[in-house]
């Protein structure tokens, strides 16, 4: 009986999140959404790095299915919500807490609008899971480095501000090296910083080579 209310709340969340934008004048589509639609529609041609390619690629994948960017954004958000809730339930990864997070306004606004904050939170959720499993010694060093590095890189390709997640992990590693050198994951975190750092620098170099700027700084107004 105690858990049934969380199952009911999870189902209610899915219904409300999916239907809410139908009652908004904008339909959950803002100015940034239109920019993402434009970048997605240009693919595979690369015309702008105002925003990174991660979110446009996801939109284009769903557009291939639904042939409409509004519905592509709607079902992308729905898919992310369902994947997180189902994953949390079957993995027994803080299911109640995850449902309660969805009941808050941060995830609500991130998942009802067509914007990159939704995918960013989606991939960060799984990054937290990977760290959690490594700290509980339920994930090998090799898998941790590979999965965490991939997720950090994906976060950067979804939002350039993902660099701050990378820097935050770097600060955490430095603190642990100073306070607890025997911490089991120190070497793993250093390796993931090297691997994901190389991937991020490679993406920035790609941007500079293709677009002539690192993060679309030339497209954001006068110097």
Coordinates of C-alpha atoms in Angstrom, one line a residue:
X1 CA 0.0 0.0 0.0
X2 CA 2.9 2.4 0.8
X3 CA 4.5 1.9 -2.6
X4 CA 1.2 2.1 -4.5
X5 CA 0.9 5.8 -4.0
X6 CA 4.3 6.3 -5.7
X7 CA 3.2 4.1 -8.6
X8 CA 0.0 6.2 -8.9
X9 CA 2.1 9.5 -8.6
X10 CA 4.5 8.2 -11.3
X11 CA 1.6 7.5 -13.7
X12 CA 0.1 10.9 -12.9
X13 CA 3.4 12.6 -13.6
X14 CA 3.6 11.0 -17.0
X15 CA 0.1 12.1 -17.9
X16 CA 0.5 15.6 -16.6
X17 CA 3.9 16.2 -18.2
X18 CA 2.7 15.0 -21.6
X19 CA -0.6 16.9 -21.6
X20 CA 0.4 20.2 -19.9
X21 CA 1.9 21.9 -22.9
X22 CA -1.4 21.5 -24.8
X23 CA -2.8 24.1 -22.5
X24 CA 0.0 26.6 -23.1
X25 CA -0.1 29.2 -25.8
X26 CA 3.4 28.3 -26.9
X27 CA 2.8 24.6 -26.8
X28 CA 6.1 24.3 -24.9
X29 CA 8.1 25.7 -27.9
X30 CA 10.2 28.7 -27.2
X31 CA 12.8 30.8 -29.1
X32 CA 15.6 28.4 -28.3
X33 CA 13.4 25.5 -29.5
X34 CA 13.2 27.1 -32.9
X35 CA 17.0 27.4 -33.1
X36 CA 17.3 23.7 -32.2
X37 CA 14.7 22.8 -34.8
X38 CA 16.7 24.8 -37.4
X39 CA 20.0 23.1 -36.5
X40 CA 18.3 19.7 -36.6
X41 CA 16.6 20.4 -40.0
X42 CA 20.0 21.3 -41.4
X43 CA 21.6 17.9 -40.5
X44 CA 23.7 16.4 -41.8
X45 CA 24.9 19.8 -43.1
X46 CA 26.7 21.7 -40.3
X47 CA 25.7 25.4 -40.5
X48 CA 25.8 26.7 -36.9
X49 CA 27.4 25.8 -33.6
X50 CA 25.3 28.3 -31.6
X51 CA 24.2 25.2 -29.7
X52 CA 26.0 21.9 -29.6
X53 CA 24.7 19.0 -31.8
X54 CA 23.6 16.6 -29.1
X55 CA 20.0 17.9 -28.7
X56 CA 19.4 18.5 -32.4
X57 CA 20.5 15.0 -33.2
X58 CA 18.0 13.6 -30.7
X59 CA 15.3 15.8 -32.2
X60 CA 16.1 14.7 -35.7
X61 CA 15.9 11.1 -34.7
X62 CA 12.3 11.6 -33.4
X63 CA 11.5 13.8 -36.3
X64 CA 12.4 10.9 -38.6
X65 CA 9.7 8.9 -36.8
X66 CA 7.0 11.6 -36.5
X67 CA 7.8 14.0 -39.4
X68 CA 7.0 17.0 -37.2
X69 CA 9.3 18.9 -34.8
X70 CA 6.5 19.7 -32.3
X71 CA 5.7 16.0 -31.9
X72 CA 9.4 15.0 -32.0
X73 CA 10.0 17.3 -29.0
X74 CA 6.9 16.0 -27.2
X75 CA 7.7 12.3 -27.6
X76 CA 11.4 12.9 -26.8
X77 CA 10.4 14.3 -23.5
X78 CA 8.0 11.5 -22.9
X79 CA 10.6 8.9 -23.7
X80 CA 13.1 10.4 -21.3
X81 CA 10.5 10.5 -18.5
X82 CA 9.5 6.9 -19.0
X83 CA 13.1 5.6 -19.3
X84 CA 14.2 7.3 -16.0
X85 CA 11.1 6.1 -14.1
X86 CA 11.3 2.5 -15.5
X87 CA 15.0 2.4 -15.0
X88 CA 14.8 3.6 -11.4
X89 CA 12.0 1.1 -10.6
X90 CA 13.8 -2.0 -12.1
X91 CA 17.2 -1.1 -10.8
X92 CA 15.8 -0.1 -7.4
X93 CA 17.7 3.1 -7.7
X94 CA 15.9 5.6 -5.3
X95 CA 12.6 5.1 -7.0
X96 CA 10.6 7.1 -4.4
X97 CA 13.1 9.9 -4.5
X98 CA 13.1 9.9 -8.3
X99 CA 9.3 10.2 -8.4
X100 CA 9.4 13.0 -5.9
X101 CA 12.0 14.8 -8.0
X102 CA 9.6 14.7 -10.9
X103 CA 6.9 16.1 -8.7
X104 CA 9.0 19.3 -8.2
X105 CA 9.1 22.3 -10.5
X106 CA 12.7 22.0 -11.7
X107 CA 12.1 18.7 -13.7
X108 CA 8.6 19.8 -14.5
X109 CA 9.7 22.9 -16.4
X110 CA 12.7 21.1 -17.9
X111 CA 10.5 18.3 -19.4
X112 CA 7.4 20.1 -20.6
X113 CA 9.3 22.6 -22.8
X114 CA 11.3 21.6 -25.9
X115 CA 14.7 22.7 -24.6
X116 CA 18.1 21.1 -23.9
X117 CA 17.7 21.2 -20.1
X118 CA 15.6 18.1 -20.3
X119 CA 18.2 15.9 -22.1
X120 CA 20.9 17.4 -19.9
X121 CA 19.1 16.3 -16.7
X122 CA 18.3 12.9 -18.3
X123 CA 22.0 12.1 -19.0
X124 CA 23.1 13.6 -15.7
X125 CA 20.8 11.2 -13.9
X126 CA 22.6 8.3 -15.4
X127 CA 26.0 9.8 -14.6
X128 CA 24.9 10.0 -11.0
X129 CA 23.9 6.3 -11.2
X130 CA 27.3 5.3 -12.6
X131 CA 29.1 7.2 -9.9
X132 CA 26.9 5.6 -7.2
X133 CA 27.5 2.1 -8.5
X134 CA 31.3 2.6 -8.6
X135 CA 31.3 4.0 -5.1
X136 CA 29.3 1.0 -3.9
X137 CA 31.8 -1.3 -5.7
X138 CA 29.1 -2.7 -8.0
X139 CA 30.8 -1.4 -11.1
X140 CA 34.3 -2.3 -12.4
X141 CA 36.9 0.4 -12.9
X142 CA 36.9 -0.1 -16.6
X143 CA 33.2 0.2 -17.1
X144 CA 33.0 3.2 -14.8
X145 CA 35.7 5.1 -16.7
X146 CA 34.1 4.3 -20.1
X147 CA 30.5 5.0 -19.1
X148 CA 31.2 8.1 -17.0
X149 CA 33.5 9.5 -19.7
X150 CA 30.9 8.9 -22.4
X151 CA 28.1 10.5 -20.3
X152 CA 30.3 13.6 -19.5
X153 CA 31.0 14.0 -23.2
X154 CA 27.3 13.7 -24.1
X155 CA 26.4 16.3 -21.5
X156 CA 28.9 18.7 -23.2
X157 CA 27.4 17.9 -26.6
X158 CA 23.9 18.7 -25.2
X159 CA 24.8 21.9 -23.5
X160 CA 28.2 23.7 -23.5
X161 CA 27.6 24.3 -19.8
X162 CA 28.3 20.6 -19.3
X163 CA 32.0 21.8 -18.9
X164 CA 31.1 22.8 -15.4
X165 CA 30.1 19.2 -14.5
X166 CA 33.5 18.2 -15.8
X167 CA 35.2 20.9 -13.7
X168 CA 33.1 20.0 -10.6
X169 CA 34.3 16.4 -10.9
X170 CA 37.8 17.7 -11.2
X171 CA 37.5 19.7 -8.0
X172 CA 36.0 16.6 -6.2
X173 CA 38.9 14.5 -7.4
X174 CA 41.4 17.1 -6.1
X175 CA 39.7 17.3 -2.7
X176 CA 39.7 13.6 -2.4
X177 CA 43.4 13.4 -3.3
X178 CA 44.2 15.9 -0.6
X179 CA 41.9 14.5 2.1
X180 CA 41.6 10.8 1.4
X181 CA 44.4 9.4 -0.9
X182 CA 43.3 5.9 -0.2
X183 CA 39.8 6.5 -1.7
X184 CA 39.2 3.5 -4.0
X185 CA 38.0 5.6 -7.0
X186 CA 40.7 8.3 -7.1
X187 CA 42.6 6.6 -10.0
X188 CA 39.3 5.9 -11.9
X189 CA 38.2 9.5 -11.6
X190 CA 41.6 10.8 -12.8
X191 CA 41.3 8.5 -15.8
X192 CA 37.8 9.6 -16.7
X193 CA 38.9 13.3 -16.4
X194 CA 41.7 12.5 -19.0
X195 CA 39.4 10.5 -21.3
X196 CA 36.4 12.9 -21.2
X197 CA 38.7 15.9 -21.3
X198 CA 40.3 14.6 -24.5
X199 CA 36.8 14.1 -26.0
X200 CA 35.7 17.6 -25.0
X201 CA 38.8 19.2 -26.4
X202 CA 38.4 17.2 -29.6
X203 CA 34.8 18.5 -29.9
X204 CA 36.0 22.1 -29.4
X205 CA 38.7 21.6 -32.0
X206 CA 36.0 20.2 -34.4
X207 CA 33.9 23.3 -33.8
X208 CA 36.8 25.6 -34.5
X209 CA 37.8 23.7 -37.7
X210 CA 34.2 23.5 -39.1
X211 CA 32.7 26.8 -37.8
X212 CA 35.6 29.0 -37.0
X213 CA 34.6 29.3 -33.3
X214 CA 34.7 27.1 -30.3
X215 CA 31.1 27.5 -28.8
X216 CA 29.3 29.7 -31.3
X217 CA 30.7 32.9 -29.7
X218 CA 30.7 34.6 -33.0
X219 CA 27.0 34.1 -33.3
X220 CA 26.1 35.7 -30.1
X221 CA 26.5 39.4 -30.9
X222 CA 29.3 41.8 -31.3
X223 CA 32.7 41.1 -29.6

